[in-house]
Coordinates of C-alpha atoms in Angstrom, one line a residue:
X1 CA 12.3 17.3 13.5
X2 CA 11.0 13.4 14.9
X3 CA 14.6 11.2 15.1
X4 CA 14.3 7.9 13.7
X5 CA 16.1 4.5 15.4
X6 CA 16.0 1.8 13.3
X7 CA 17.6 -1.6 13.8
X8 CA 17.7 -4.9 12.7
X9 CA 16.5 -8.4 14.1
X10 CA 20.2 -8.8 15.4
X11 CA 20.6 -5.7 17.2
X12 CA 17.5 -6.4 18.9
X13 CA 17.9 -10.1 19.8
X14 CA 21.7 -8.8 21.4
X15 CA 20.3 -6.0 23.5
X16 CA 17.6 -8.5 24.8
X17 CA 19.9 -11.1 25.2
X18 CA 21.9 -8.4 27.2
X19 CA 18.6 -8.3 29.5
X20 CA 18.2 -11.9 29.8
X21 CA 22.2 -12.8 30.3
X22 CA 22.3 -10.1 33.4
X23 CA 19.0 -11.4 34.8
X24 CA 17.8 -8.0 34.7
X25 CA 20.1 -5.8 36.4
X26 CA 21.2 -4.0 33.3
X27 CA 17.5 -3.6 32.2
X28 CA 18.0 0.2 31.8
X29 CA 21.1 0.2 29.4
X30 CA 19.3 -0.3 26.0
X31 CA 16.7 2.2 26.9
X32 CA 19.2 4.6 28.2
X33 CA 20.6 4.1 24.5
X34 CA 17.4 4.7 22.7
X35 CA 16.5 7.9 25.0
X36 CA 20.2 9.3 24.3
X37 CA 19.9 8.3 19.9
X38 CA 16.3 9.3 19.8
X39 CA 15.6 12.0 22.7
X40 CA 11.8 11.6 22.7
X41 CA 9.7 12.2 25.8
X42 CA 8.5 8.7 26.1
X43 CA 11.9 7.2 25.8
X44 CA 13.2 8.4 28.6
X45 CA 10.2 7.8 30.6
X46 CA 10.8 4.4 29.9
X47 CA 14.3 4.6 30.8
X48 CA 13.6 5.8 34.2
X49 CA 11.0 3.2 34.9
X50 CA 13.5 0.1 34.0
X51 CA 16.2 2.1 36.0
X52 CA 14.0 2.1 39.2
X53 CA 12.5 -1.3 38.8
X54 CA 16.5 -2.3 38.4
X55 CA 17.4 -0.6 41.4
X56 CA 14.1 -2.2 43.0
X57 CA 15.4 -5.6 41.9
X58 CA 18.9 -5.0 43.4
X59 CA 17.9 -3.8 46.7
X60 CA 15.3 -6.3 47.3
X61 CA 17.7 -9.0 46.0
X62 CA 20.5 -7.8 48.7
X63 CA 17.7 -7.7 51.6
X64 CA 16.8 -11.0 51.0
X65 CA 20.0 -12.6 50.2
X66 CA 20.2 -14.6 53.6
X67 CA 18.1 -17.9 53.8
X68 CA 16.1 -19.5 51.4
X69 CA 14.8 -18.1 48.0
X70 CA 12.2 -15.5 47.4
X71 CA 9.5 -16.4 45.1
X72 CA 8.3 -13.3 44.7
X73 CA 12.1 -11.8 43.7
X74 CA 12.5 -14.5 41.1
X75 CA 8.9 -13.9 39.6
X76 CA 9.7 -10.0 39.6
X77 CA 12.9 -10.8 37.8
X78 CA 11.2 -13.0 35.2
X79 CA 8.5 -10.6 34.5
X80 CA 11.2 -7.5 34.3
X81 CA 13.4 -9.5 31.7
X82 CA 10.0 -10.8 29.4
X83 CA 8.7 -6.9 29.5
X84 CA 12.3 -5.5 28.7
X85 CA 12.6 -8.2 26.0
X86 CA 9.3 -8.1 24.3
X87 CA 9.3 -4.1 24.5
X88 CA 13.2 -4.6 22.9
X89 CA 12.2 -7.2 20.4
X90 CA 8.7 -5.4 19.1
X91 CA 8.2 -2.0 20.0
X92 CA 11.0 0.3 21.0
X93 CA 12.9 0.6 17.8
X94 CA 11.2 2.3 14.2
X95 CA 10.3 -0.2 11.5
X96 CA 13.1 -0.1 8.7
X97 CA 12.0 2.4 6.0
X98 CA 13.2 4.6 3.6
X99 CA 15.4 7.8 4.3
X100 CA 12.3 9.7 3.4
X101 CA 10.0 8.1 6.2
X102 CA 10.8 10.6 8.8
X103 CA 8.3 13.6 9.6
X104 CA 10.0 16.9 8.3
X105 CA 12.1 15.7 5.5
X106 CA 12.0 17.6 2.3
X107 CA 12.0 15.2 -0.8
X108 CA 13.3 15.3 -3.8
X109 CA 11.4 16.8 -6.9
X110 CA 9.0 13.9 -7.8
X111 CA 9.3 11.4 -5.0
X112 CA 6.3 13.2 -3.0
X113 CA 3.5 10.6 -4.3
X114 CA 5.4 7.2 -3.8

């Protein structure tokens, strides 16, 4: 059965705010939540992609901590934050609907054609 994961705008904004406030270092957390709750292969692939991107960000920031700031690191962090926020706000969660919208869910008599 294909599980659905709906979220209101408040939850979507909270996940996006977590990513922005932590400067991308916790960008993997919302996607872990989605992977555990919904369990699709694509959700786990997204989680792995953001986990790898976060490791790259952490290692890169550790290597360039001495001396002047690295503009490429800043651009990478901004792109990571923007991509995560856009995905969380618009693509990751399912659109709200009725409980009968899920695949393979039997519908009560008379509701098949609504």
